[in-house]
Structure formats: C-alpha cells, structure tokens
Amino acid sequence: MTAITPDGKISARLIFIALGAALGGFVFGYDSSIVNGTVDAVQTTFSLNSVAIGFTVSCALLGAAIGAWVAGMVSERVGRVRTMIIASGLLLISALGCGLCFSAGDLVFWRIIGGIGVGFASVIAPAYIAEISPAQQRGRLGSMQQMAIVLGIFVAFLVSALLVYIMGSAEATGLFGLAAWRWMYLSLAVPAIFYGLMALRLPESPRYLVERGRYVDAATVLTRDMGMEPGAATEAKIEEIRTTVHIERRQRFKDLLGKFGFHPLVWVGILLSVFQQFVGINVIFYYSTTLWKSVGFTESDSFTISLITSVINVVATIIAVLLIDVLGRKALLMIGSIIMTLSLGMMALSFAQAVTVDGALTLPGSWGMVALVAANLFVIGFGATWGPVVWVLLGEIFPNSIRALALGVAASAQWIANFVVSTTFPALAEAGLALAYGIYAFFALLSLLFVAFMVRETKGRTLEEMKL
C-alpha cells in the first residue's frame, strides 16, 4: 500500500494514522470549549467575581503552556505515540476531577491538570503528522489537526446545548444529583479514552526511530505506512533523515538559542502562535454564550448561536483543507488577516452602539445582527486561514534537529497568549466590548504585516529541506 495512490489520492492507511494523531486536537478543542457552557453556572455556584471566573476559565491554559513546553522533551525521550497516551490519561483524570470538584480551587487544580494534557496533545499532533506525511500532501494532512479541533469545539457546544435543553439550565440538577455543568466536564472522559485507544494503534514516527538508531523499524514505517518503495529509496531516505537529526545526542534547549535570545526562526514560530491568539478567537469560543446573553439574547438562544458559530468554524476549516496545498501557507495567512481586521473592526463599531435598557446591556436596532454577522465572518476568516495554517507551519518550519523542542516552545507561547486574552476579556468587557474588539482588530492588522515580511513559504518542501 502506498501513501499516495496512482490517482493522486492519499491512502486510507495514512489518513487513518493522521486522524488518530489528530484526535488529540479533538480532545483539546472539546476541553477548551466545554467550559463555555459552564461559565455562568460555576460563577453562581462558587460566588466568583469577574476576575475569579476569568482565572477559573483560563487557568487550564497555564497548564497547557507547561504541557507544551515539556512535551517536546518528553516526546524525545519516550516517543511521539507514548506522549499521546500520557496526554489522554491526563485529560481523563481532569474530566473526572472537574466534574466532581467541591470548590473553585479544586476545579482550578483539575483544570490545570487537563491543561497539561492539552499542551501535550497540541504539540505532538502537528509534529507527528508532519513527520509521517509526504511533502506534497503535508498541508492537507496537517490541517486534520485543526479540523479535529473545530469538530471538538462543535461537539462540546452540542453536548452543552443538549444538557441545557434536557435539564433546563446549566445549574439544574440531574442524574446522580449532579448539575448539568458537572456533566459537561465529565463528558470529556469519553473522547479522552478514545484518543488513548487510538494512539495505541499508531506507528512511531520514522524520524524519532532514526534518531534512536532503530533503522529497521524506521524502514518498516516508511514502506508500510508512508508508501516508500523498499530498498534503495528507503535507505536513501533514512540516510537523509540521519544527516538532519542529532544521532549522537538528544535535542537540547540551547540548540534553540541565537543572537536575540532565540534563533530568528524560533521567534517566527512564537510570533505566529501569539498573533493567532491575540486576535481574540478564543473569546468567541470561551465566552460566546455569556457574550450574547449580555447583549440581550436568551440563554437558549445564546447556546444556539454558539452552536451555529462552531458549525461555521467546521465549514471554514474544510475550505482551508482544500486550499492550503494549492494557494500555500503565506497567501492564506494574509487573506485571513485582512478578513479578521475588517470583521473585528465591525464588531468594535457594533458594540460601540450598545445601550443600557432596564439595567441590561443591549444592541439597538440592527446592530445586534451586524455584530452577529461580523462575529461569524471573523470565525470564517480565522477558521479558513490562521486556525489550521499556524498548526501546519509549526509542524513543518523547523528543521529535524530542533523540531520537537522548538514546536513545544512555540506552542507554549500560544497557550500563554491564550491565557492573557482569556483572563483579560472579562475585565475588558466591563470597560467596554468596543474597546476589547478594537484591540483584537489592531493585532489582526499587525499580523498581516508580520506575515508579509517575516514568514516564508513551505509548500511542497520536505522536512529535510527545512533549515535554520
């Protein structure tokens, strides 16, 4: 069986392998968004102020930053597949702890544990998929990571909406005397277990195997799973990999350092991650239910809007999968930056029209619909470009000699940026939603300039061609 069939399609086996690894994206998309439906209920249950609920929502991102930082080192020591299994175990433990927590502090602890698992999954999936993919199809296979993330987000919103529909509200008590918001957290156990079981069936990365001197195992993966012809072609590929990895020692953190702290290429990865978050995308997915309630929509309508937004995100990601190996990474990023700048600017303008009626904030006239359309246009712009493309680039822009560690640092920066945005949003929202979305629009504009001058195209290049 070959990785690319005679008609140019990717083989079913390679798709299965990529999907298995991308399940980590599904679990972390689910984990990140299931919190959306719990925010108000948790705030009421534990009597939290805006700062406390902001930290409770975003504390998992600190765990994710820790997990991403060490994931590269862990994967270098135990392998890519075992790192996935560790991630699934941490997410399972977190699901049970969050669902059965007895205080806000207890919830924060288990959220951080789950965050570490999310950090592991966020690093290992793009690295692994890039390492098992043929160069000409790496963009599409790498985009499966983002597709899995947005499907995880969609399913999380669907589960939350169903629980609220069945039980009446997120605070309502149901089976075994547990509130609906607790069942939202407990539901994460199902995809976490499935992720672990799928990881057990995946082959190890050939580049990790070569780095460990396991050439026979690497040849097996290259021929059976990646479709290379046995014999001279496979031996040449193994030798090519050998010249770009550290056979004599493990990757070291100092390999990432350069004249300005980190090597310039590592800074590109870090800034890609930071800009992906500083446009405020996760405000839509963490706080959208609360956001739409705050401007006059009912709780059930807010859940429905959040669900529709997640469906739009899935469709946008399908667009990215179709275009990424055609237009290339850089062009998609620039198109996305333009769309996000315009849509976020429109959201800022819409929320600047907000007025208070009977003590509640509302958008007068047609401004509510304008804000809703702009929010979903923003999701399309992000989902078809910056969402998947950044993960694809992080998996492929670094050379073999530093990939795992560099990807871990870049992903860690992404989670820290996510934490900053998510933690500050409640306070910014109190100061004015127009201010919040104006700031995000500014960073979307900066991202356009960054891509234009700092990001280089990687479409069609093999991982062994990537240089510092």
Coordinates of C-alpha atoms in Angstrom, one line a residue:
M1 CA 0.0 0.0 0.0
T2 CA 1.3 3.4 -0.9
A3 CA 0.8 6.8 0.9
I4 CA -0.3 8.3 -2.4
T5 CA -2.4 6.2 -4.7
P6 CA -2.0 6.1 -8.5
D7 CA -4.8 8.7 -8.9
G8 CA -3.1 11.1 -6.6
K9 CA -5.2 10.5 -3.5
I10 CA -3.8 9.8 0.0
S11 CA -4.1 6.2 1.0
A12 CA -6.7 5.1 3.5
R13 CA -4.0 3.9 5.9
L14 CA -2.2 7.2 6.0
I15 CA -5.5 9.0 6.5
F16 CA -6.2 6.7 9.4
I17 CA -2.8 7.4 11.0
A18 CA -3.2 11.2 10.6
L19 CA -6.7 11.0 12.0
G20 CA -5.6 9.0 15.0
A21 CA -2.9 11.6 15.9
A22 CA -5.4 14.5 15.2
L23 CA -7.8 13.1 17.8
G24 CA -5.5 15.0 20.2
G25 CA -6.8 18.1 18.6
F26 CA -10.4 16.9 19.0
V27 CA -9.9 16.4 22.7
F28 CA -8.2 19.7 23.3
G29 CA -10.9 21.5 21.2
Y30 CA -13.5 19.8 23.3
D31 CA -11.8 20.5 26.6
S32 CA -11.2 24.2 25.7
S33 CA -14.9 24.8 24.7
I34 CA -16.9 22.7 27.1
V35 CA -16.1 25.4 29.6
N36 CA -18.2 27.8 27.6
G37 CA -21.5 26.4 28.9
T38 CA -20.3 26.2 32.5
V39 CA -19.1 29.8 33.0
D40 CA -22.2 31.4 34.4
A41 CA -23.2 28.3 36.5
V42 CA -19.7 27.9 38.0
Q43 CA -19.7 31.7 38.8
T44 CA -23.0 31.3 40.6
T45 CA -22.2 28.0 42.3
F46 CA -19.0 29.3 43.8
S47 CA -19.9 33.0 44.1
L48 CA -17.0 34.2 42.0
N49 CA -16.3 37.8 40.8
S50 CA -15.3 38.7 37.2
V51 CA -11.6 38.3 37.9
A52 CA -12.0 34.9 39.7
I53 CA -14.2 33.5 37.0
G54 CA -11.8 34.8 34.3
F55 CA -9.0 32.9 36.0
T56 CA -11.1 29.7 36.5
V57 CA -11.9 29.7 32.8
S58 CA -8.3 30.4 31.7
C59 CA -6.2 28.5 34.3
A60 CA -6.2 25.4 32.1
L61 CA -4.2 27.5 29.6
L62 CA -1.4 27.8 32.1
G63 CA -1.3 24.0 32.4
A64 CA -1.3 23.9 28.6
A65 CA 1.7 26.2 28.4
I66 CA 3.5 23.9 30.9
G67 CA 2.5 20.8 28.9
A68 CA 3.5 22.3 25.6
W69 CA 6.9 23.4 27.0
V70 CA 7.8 20.0 28.2
A71 CA 6.0 17.9 25.5
G72 CA 9.0 18.2 23.1
M73 CA 11.4 16.9 25.7
V74 CA 9.0 14.1 26.7
S75 CA 8.5 13.1 23.1
E76 CA 12.2 13.0 22.5
R77 CA 12.6 10.6 25.5
V78 CA 9.6 8.3 25.2
G79 CA 8.5 8.8 21.6
R80 CA 5.6 10.5 19.9
V81 CA 3.0 7.8 20.5
R82 CA 3.7 7.3 24.2
T83 CA 3.4 11.1 24.6
M84 CA -0.1 10.9 23.1
I85 CA -1.1 8.2 25.6
I86 CA 0.2 10.3 28.5
A87 CA -1.9 13.2 27.2
S88 CA -5.1 11.1 27.1
G89 CA -4.5 9.9 30.7
L90 CA -4.1 13.5 32.0
L91 CA -7.3 14.6 30.2
L92 CA -9.3 11.6 31.6
I93 CA -8.2 12.4 35.2
S94 CA -9.1 16.1 34.6
A95 CA -12.5 15.2 33.3
L96 CA -13.3 13.3 36.5
G97 CA -11.8 15.8 38.8
C98 CA -13.6 18.8 37.3
G99 CA -16.9 17.0 37.2
L100 CA -16.7 16.0 40.9
C101 CA -15.0 19.1 42.2
F102 CA -16.1 20.5 45.6
S103 CA -14.7 24.1 45.4
A104 CA -13.4 26.7 42.9
G105 CA -9.9 25.9 44.0
D106 CA -10.4 22.2 43.4
L107 CA -11.8 23.0 40.0
V108 CA -8.8 25.2 39.1
F109 CA -6.4 22.4 40.1
W110 CA -8.1 19.8 37.8
R111 CA -8.4 22.3 35.0
I112 CA -4.7 22.8 35.1
I113 CA -4.0 19.0 35.1
G114 CA -6.2 18.8 32.0
G115 CA -4.4 21.8 30.5
I116 CA -1.1 20.0 30.8
G117 CA -2.7 17.1 28.8
V118 CA -4.0 19.6 26.2
G119 CA -0.5 21.1 25.9
F120 CA 1.0 17.7 25.3
A121 CA -1.7 16.9 22.6
S122 CA -1.3 20.4 20.9
V123 CA 2.5 19.8 20.4
I124 CA 2.6 16.2 19.5
A125 CA -0.2 16.1 16.9
P126 CA 1.3 18.6 14.4
A127 CA 4.8 17.3 14.9
Y128 CA 3.8 13.6 14.4
I129 CA 1.5 14.3 11.4
A130 CA 4.3 16.4 9.7
E131 CA 6.8 13.6 10.2
I132 CA 4.6 10.8 8.7
S133 CA 3.2 12.9 5.7
P134 CA 4.6 13.1 2.2
A135 CA 5.7 16.7 1.4
Q136 CA 3.1 17.2 -1.4
Q137 CA 0.2 16.3 0.9
R138 CA 1.5 17.6 4.3
G139 CA -0.7 20.7 4.3
R140 CA -3.9 18.7 3.9
L141 CA -2.9 16.1 6.4
G142 CA -1.6 18.7 8.9
S143 CA -4.9 20.5 8.6
M144 CA -6.7 17.5 10.1
Q145 CA -5.3 18.8 13.4
Q146 CA -7.4 21.9 13.1
M147 CA -10.4 20.0 11.6
A148 CA -10.3 17.8 14.7
I149 CA -10.1 20.9 17.0
V150 CA -13.1 22.6 15.4
L151 CA -15.1 19.3 15.5
G152 CA -14.2 19.0 19.2
I153 CA -15.5 22.6 19.7
F154 CA -18.7 21.8 17.8
V155 CA -19.3 18.6 19.8
A156 CA -18.6 20.4 23.0
F157 CA -21.2 23.1 22.2
L158 CA -23.7 20.4 21.1
V159 CA -23.3 18.4 24.3
S160 CA -23.6 21.6 26.4
A161 CA -26.7 22.7 24.4
L162 CA -28.3 19.2 24.8
L163 CA -27.7 19.1 28.5
V164 CA -29.2 22.5 29.0
Y165 CA -32.2 21.6 26.8
I166 CA -32.8 18.3 28.7
M167 CA -32.1 19.6 32.2
G168 CA -33.4 23.2 31.8
S169 CA -30.3 25.1 32.7
A170 CA -26.6 24.7 33.3
E171 CA -27.2 24.8 37.1
A172 CA -30.1 22.3 37.1
T173 CA -29.5 19.0 38.9
G174 CA -29.9 15.7 37.1
L175 CA -28.6 12.2 37.1
F176 CA -26.9 11.1 40.4
G177 CA -27.6 14.6 41.8
L178 CA -25.0 16.3 39.6
A179 CA -25.6 19.6 38.0
A180 CA -25.6 19.9 34.2
W181 CA -22.3 21.9 34.2
R182 CA -20.7 19.0 36.1
W183 CA -21.9 16.6 33.4
M184 CA -20.4 18.9 30.8
Y185 CA -16.9 18.4 32.3
L186 CA -17.5 14.6 32.9
S187 CA -18.3 14.2 29.2
L188 CA -14.7 14.9 28.3
A189 CA -13.8 11.4 29.6
V190 CA -15.3 9.7 26.5
P191 CA -13.1 11.4 23.9
A192 CA -10.0 11.2 26.2
I193 CA -10.4 7.4 26.5
F194 CA -11.0 7.0 22.7
Y195 CA -7.9 9.1 22.0
G196 CA -5.7 6.9 24.1
L197 CA -7.0 3.7 22.5
M198 CA -6.4 5.1 19.0
A199 CA -2.9 6.2 20.0
L200 CA -2.1 2.6 20.9
R201 CA -2.6 1.6 17.2
L202 CA -0.3 4.2 15.7
P203 CA 3.2 3.6 14.4
E204 CA 6.1 5.6 15.8
S205 CA 7.5 8.5 13.9
P206 CA 10.3 7.4 11.5
R207 CA 12.3 10.4 12.4
Y208 CA 12.2 9.5 16.1
L209 CA 13.1 5.9 15.2
V210 CA 16.1 7.1 13.1
E211 CA 17.2 9.4 15.9
R212 CA 17.2 6.3 18.2
G213 CA 19.2 4.2 15.7
R214 CA 16.2 1.9 15.1
Y215 CA 16.7 1.8 11.3
V216 CA 14.8 -1.4 10.6
D217 CA 11.7 -0.1 12.4
A218 CA 12.0 3.2 10.6
A219 CA 12.2 1.4 7.3
T220 CA 9.1 -0.5 8.1
V221 CA 7.1 2.7 8.8
L222 CA 8.4 4.4 5.7
T223 CA 7.4 1.5 3.4
R224 CA 4.2 0.2 5.1
D225 CA 2.7 3.5 6.3
M226 CA 4.3 6.2 4.1
G227 CA 4.3 4.3 0.9
M228 CA 8.0 4.4 0.0
E229 CA 9.5 1.6 -2.2
P230 CA 11.6 -0.8 -0.1
G231 CA 15.3 -1.0 -0.9
A232 CA 17.5 1.9 -2.2
A233 CA 14.8 4.6 -1.9
T234 CA 14.0 3.8 1.7
E235 CA 17.7 3.5 2.6
A236 CA 18.4 6.9 1.0
K237 CA 15.5 8.5 2.9
I238 CA 16.8 7.1 6.2
E239 CA 20.3 8.5 5.4
E240 CA 18.8 11.8 4.6
I241 CA 17.0 11.9 7.9
R242 CA 20.2 10.8 9.7
T243 CA 22.0 13.9 8.4
T244 CA 19.4 16.3 9.8
V245 CA 18.9 14.8 13.3
H246 CA 21.3 14.5 16.3
I247 CA 22.2 10.9 16.3
E248 CA 24.9 11.4 18.9
R249 CA 22.8 13.2 21.4
R250 CA 19.2 14.3 22.3
Q251 CA 17.9 17.6 21.3
R252 CA 18.9 20.3 23.8
F253 CA 17.2 23.6 24.7
K254 CA 20.4 25.6 23.9
D255 CA 20.0 24.4 20.3
L256 CA 17.1 26.9 20.1
L257 CA 19.1 29.9 21.2
G258 CA 20.5 32.6 19.0
K259 CA 21.7 36.2 18.9
F260 CA 18.3 37.6 20.2
G261 CA 17.5 35.0 22.8
F262 CA 16.0 32.5 20.5
H263 CA 17.1 31.8 16.9
P264 CA 15.1 34.0 14.4
L265 CA 13.1 31.0 13.1
V266 CA 12.0 30.1 16.6
W267 CA 10.9 33.7 17.1
V268 CA 8.8 33.3 13.9
G269 CA 7.1 30.3 15.4
I270 CA 6.5 32.1 18.7
L271 CA 5.0 35.2 17.0
L272 CA 2.8 33.0 14.7
S273 CA 1.4 31.5 17.9
V274 CA 1.0 34.8 19.7
F275 CA -0.8 36.5 16.8
Q276 CA -3.1 33.5 16.4
Q277 CA -4.4 34.2 19.9
F278 CA -4.1 38.0 20.2
V279 CA -6.9 38.4 17.5
G280 CA -9.2 37.1 20.2
I281 CA -10.6 33.9 18.6
N282 CA -11.0 32.1 21.9
V283 CA -13.1 34.8 23.3
I284 CA -15.7 33.7 20.8
F285 CA -15.4 30.0 22.0
Y286 CA -14.9 30.5 25.7
Y287 CA -17.3 33.4 26.3
S288 CA -19.7 33.5 23.4
T289 CA -22.7 32.2 25.4
T290 CA -22.1 34.8 28.1
L291 CA -21.4 37.4 25.5
W292 CA -24.6 37.1 23.6
K293 CA -26.6 36.9 26.8
S294 CA -25.0 40.1 27.9
V295 CA -26.4 42.0 24.9
G296 CA -30.0 40.8 25.1
F297 CA -30.2 37.2 23.8
T298 CA -31.8 34.5 25.9
E299 CA -29.7 31.6 27.4
S300 CA -31.2 29.1 24.9
D301 CA -30.6 31.5 22.0
S302 CA -27.1 32.1 23.2
F303 CA -26.3 28.4 23.2
T304 CA -27.9 28.0 19.7
I305 CA -25.8 30.9 18.4
S306 CA -22.6 29.4 19.8
L307 CA -23.5 26.0 18.2
I308 CA -24.1 27.7 14.8
T309 CA -20.8 29.5 15.1
S310 CA -19.0 26.2 15.7
V311 CA -20.6 24.7 12.6
I312 CA -19.4 27.7 10.6
N313 CA -15.9 27.1 12.0
V314 CA -16.0 23.5 10.7
V315 CA -17.0 24.6 7.2
A316 CA -14.3 27.2 7.2
T317 CA -11.7 24.6 8.1
I318 CA -12.9 22.4 5.2
I319 CA -12.1 25.3 3.0
A320 CA -8.6 25.5 4.4
V321 CA -8.0 21.8 3.8
L322 CA -8.9 22.3 0.2
L323 CA -6.8 25.4 -0.3
I324 CA -3.7 25.0 1.8
D325 CA -1.7 22.9 -0.7
V326 CA -3.0 25.0 -3.6
L327 CA -2.6 28.6 -2.5
G328 CA 0.2 27.9 0.0
R329 CA 0.5 28.9 3.7
K330 CA 1.6 32.5 3.3
A331 CA -1.2 33.6 1.0
L332 CA -3.9 32.0 3.2
L333 CA -2.5 33.8 6.3
M334 CA -2.5 37.2 4.6
I335 CA -6.1 36.7 3.3
G336 CA -7.1 35.7 6.8
S337 CA -5.5 38.7 8.4
I338 CA -7.4 41.1 6.1
I339 CA -10.8 39.4 6.8
M340 CA -10.2 39.3 10.5
T341 CA -9.2 43.0 10.6
L342 CA -12.3 44.1 8.8
S343 CA -14.7 41.8 10.8
L344 CA -13.2 42.7 14.2
G345 CA -13.4 46.4 13.3
M346 CA -17.1 46.0 12.5
M347 CA -17.7 44.2 15.8
A348 CA -16.0 47.0 17.7
L349 CA -18.2 49.5 15.9
S350 CA -21.3 47.5 16.6
F351 CA -20.6 47.2 20.4
A352 CA -19.8 50.9 20.5
Q353 CA -23.6 51.4 19.9
A354 CA -24.6 49.4 22.9
V355 CA -27.0 51.0 25.4
T356 CA -28.4 50.0 28.8
V357 CA -32.1 49.2 29.0
D358 CA -33.6 48.3 32.4
G359 CA -30.2 47.6 33.7
A360 CA -29.2 45.3 30.9
L361 CA -26.8 45.9 28.0
T362 CA -28.4 45.7 24.6
L363 CA -27.6 46.5 20.9
P364 CA -30.2 48.8 19.4
G365 CA -31.9 48.4 16.1
S366 CA -30.0 46.2 13.6
W367 CA -26.7 46.4 15.4
G368 CA -27.2 43.1 17.2
M369 CA -27.5 41.3 13.8
V370 CA -24.5 43.3 12.4
A371 CA -22.4 42.1 15.4
L372 CA -23.6 38.5 14.9
V373 CA -22.7 38.6 11.2
A374 CA -19.3 40.2 11.8
A375 CA -18.5 37.6 14.6
N376 CA -19.3 34.7 12.2
L377 CA -17.3 36.4 9.4
F378 CA -14.4 36.6 11.8
V379 CA -14.7 32.9 12.6
I380 CA -14.7 32.1 8.8
G381 CA -11.7 34.3 8.3
F382 CA -9.8 32.6 11.1
G383 CA -11.1 29.1 10.5
A384 CA -10.1 29.0 6.9
T385 CA -6.6 30.5 7.5
W386 CA -4.9 31.2 10.8
G387 CA -6.6 28.4 12.7
P388 CA -5.2 25.5 10.6
V389 CA -2.2 27.2 8.8
V390 CA -0.4 28.1 12.0
W391 CA -0.5 24.5 13.3
V392 CA 0.7 23.2 9.9
L393 CA 3.6 25.7 9.9
L394 CA 4.6 24.9 13.4
G395 CA 4.8 21.3 12.5
E396 CA 7.0 21.9 9.4
I397 CA 9.0 25.1 9.5
F398 CA 11.6 23.8 12.0
P399 CA 14.5 21.5 10.9
N400 CA 14.6 17.9 12.2
S401 CA 17.4 18.8 14.6
I402 CA 15.2 21.0 16.8
R403 CA 11.6 20.3 15.7
A404 CA 10.2 18.8 18.8
L405 CA 11.7 21.3 21.2
A406 CA 11.0 24.4 19.0
L407 CA 7.4 23.4 18.4
G408 CA 7.0 23.0 22.2
V409 CA 8.3 26.5 22.8
A410 CA 6.1 28.0 20.1
A411 CA 3.0 26.1 21.3
S412 CA 3.8 27.1 24.9
A413 CA 3.8 30.8 23.8
Q414 CA 0.5 30.2 22.1
W415 CA -1.1 28.9 25.3
I416 CA 0.3 31.8 27.4
A417 CA -1.1 34.3 24.8
N418 CA -4.4 32.4 25.0
F419 CA -4.3 32.8 28.8
V420 CA -3.6 36.5 28.6
V421 CA -6.5 37.1 26.2
S422 CA -9.0 34.8 28.1
T423 CA -8.1 36.2 31.5
T424 CA -8.3 39.9 30.5
F425 CA -11.5 39.6 28.5
P426 CA -14.0 39.8 31.4
A427 CA -12.3 43.0 32.7
L428 CA -12.1 44.4 29.2
A429 CA -15.8 43.6 28.6
E430 CA -16.7 45.5 31.7
A431 CA -14.7 48.5 30.4
G432 CA -16.4 48.2 27.0
L433 CA -16.8 45.5 24.4
A434 CA -15.9 48.0 21.7
L435 CA -12.5 48.5 23.4
A436 CA -11.9 44.7 23.5
Y437 CA -12.7 44.1 19.9
G438 CA -10.8 47.2 18.8
I439 CA -7.7 45.8 20.4
Y440 CA -8.1 42.5 18.7
A441 CA -8.6 44.3 15.3
F442 CA -5.3 46.1 15.9
F443 CA -3.5 42.8 16.4
A444 CA -5.1 41.3 13.3
L445 CA -3.7 44.2 11.3
L446 CA -0.3 43.7 12.8
S447 CA -0.4 40.0 11.9
L448 CA -0.8 41.0 8.2
L449 CA 2.4 43.0 8.3
F450 CA 4.2 40.2 10.2
V451 CA 3.3 37.5 7.6
A452 CA 4.2 39.8 4.7
F453 CA 7.7 40.4 5.9
M454 CA 8.7 37.5 8.2
V455 CA 7.0 34.3 7.1
R456 CA 8.4 32.2 4.3
E457 CA 6.5 29.7 2.2
T458 CA 7.0 26.0 2.9
K459 CA 4.5 24.4 0.5
G460 CA 5.9 21.3 -1.3
R461 CA 9.3 21.3 0.7
T462 CA 10.3 18.1 2.5
L463 CA 11.1 18.3 6.2
E464 CA 14.7 17.6 5.5
E465 CA 14.9 20.8 3.4
M466 CA 13.9 23.0 6.4
K467 CA 17.0 24.9 7.6
L468 CA 17.6 27.4 10.3

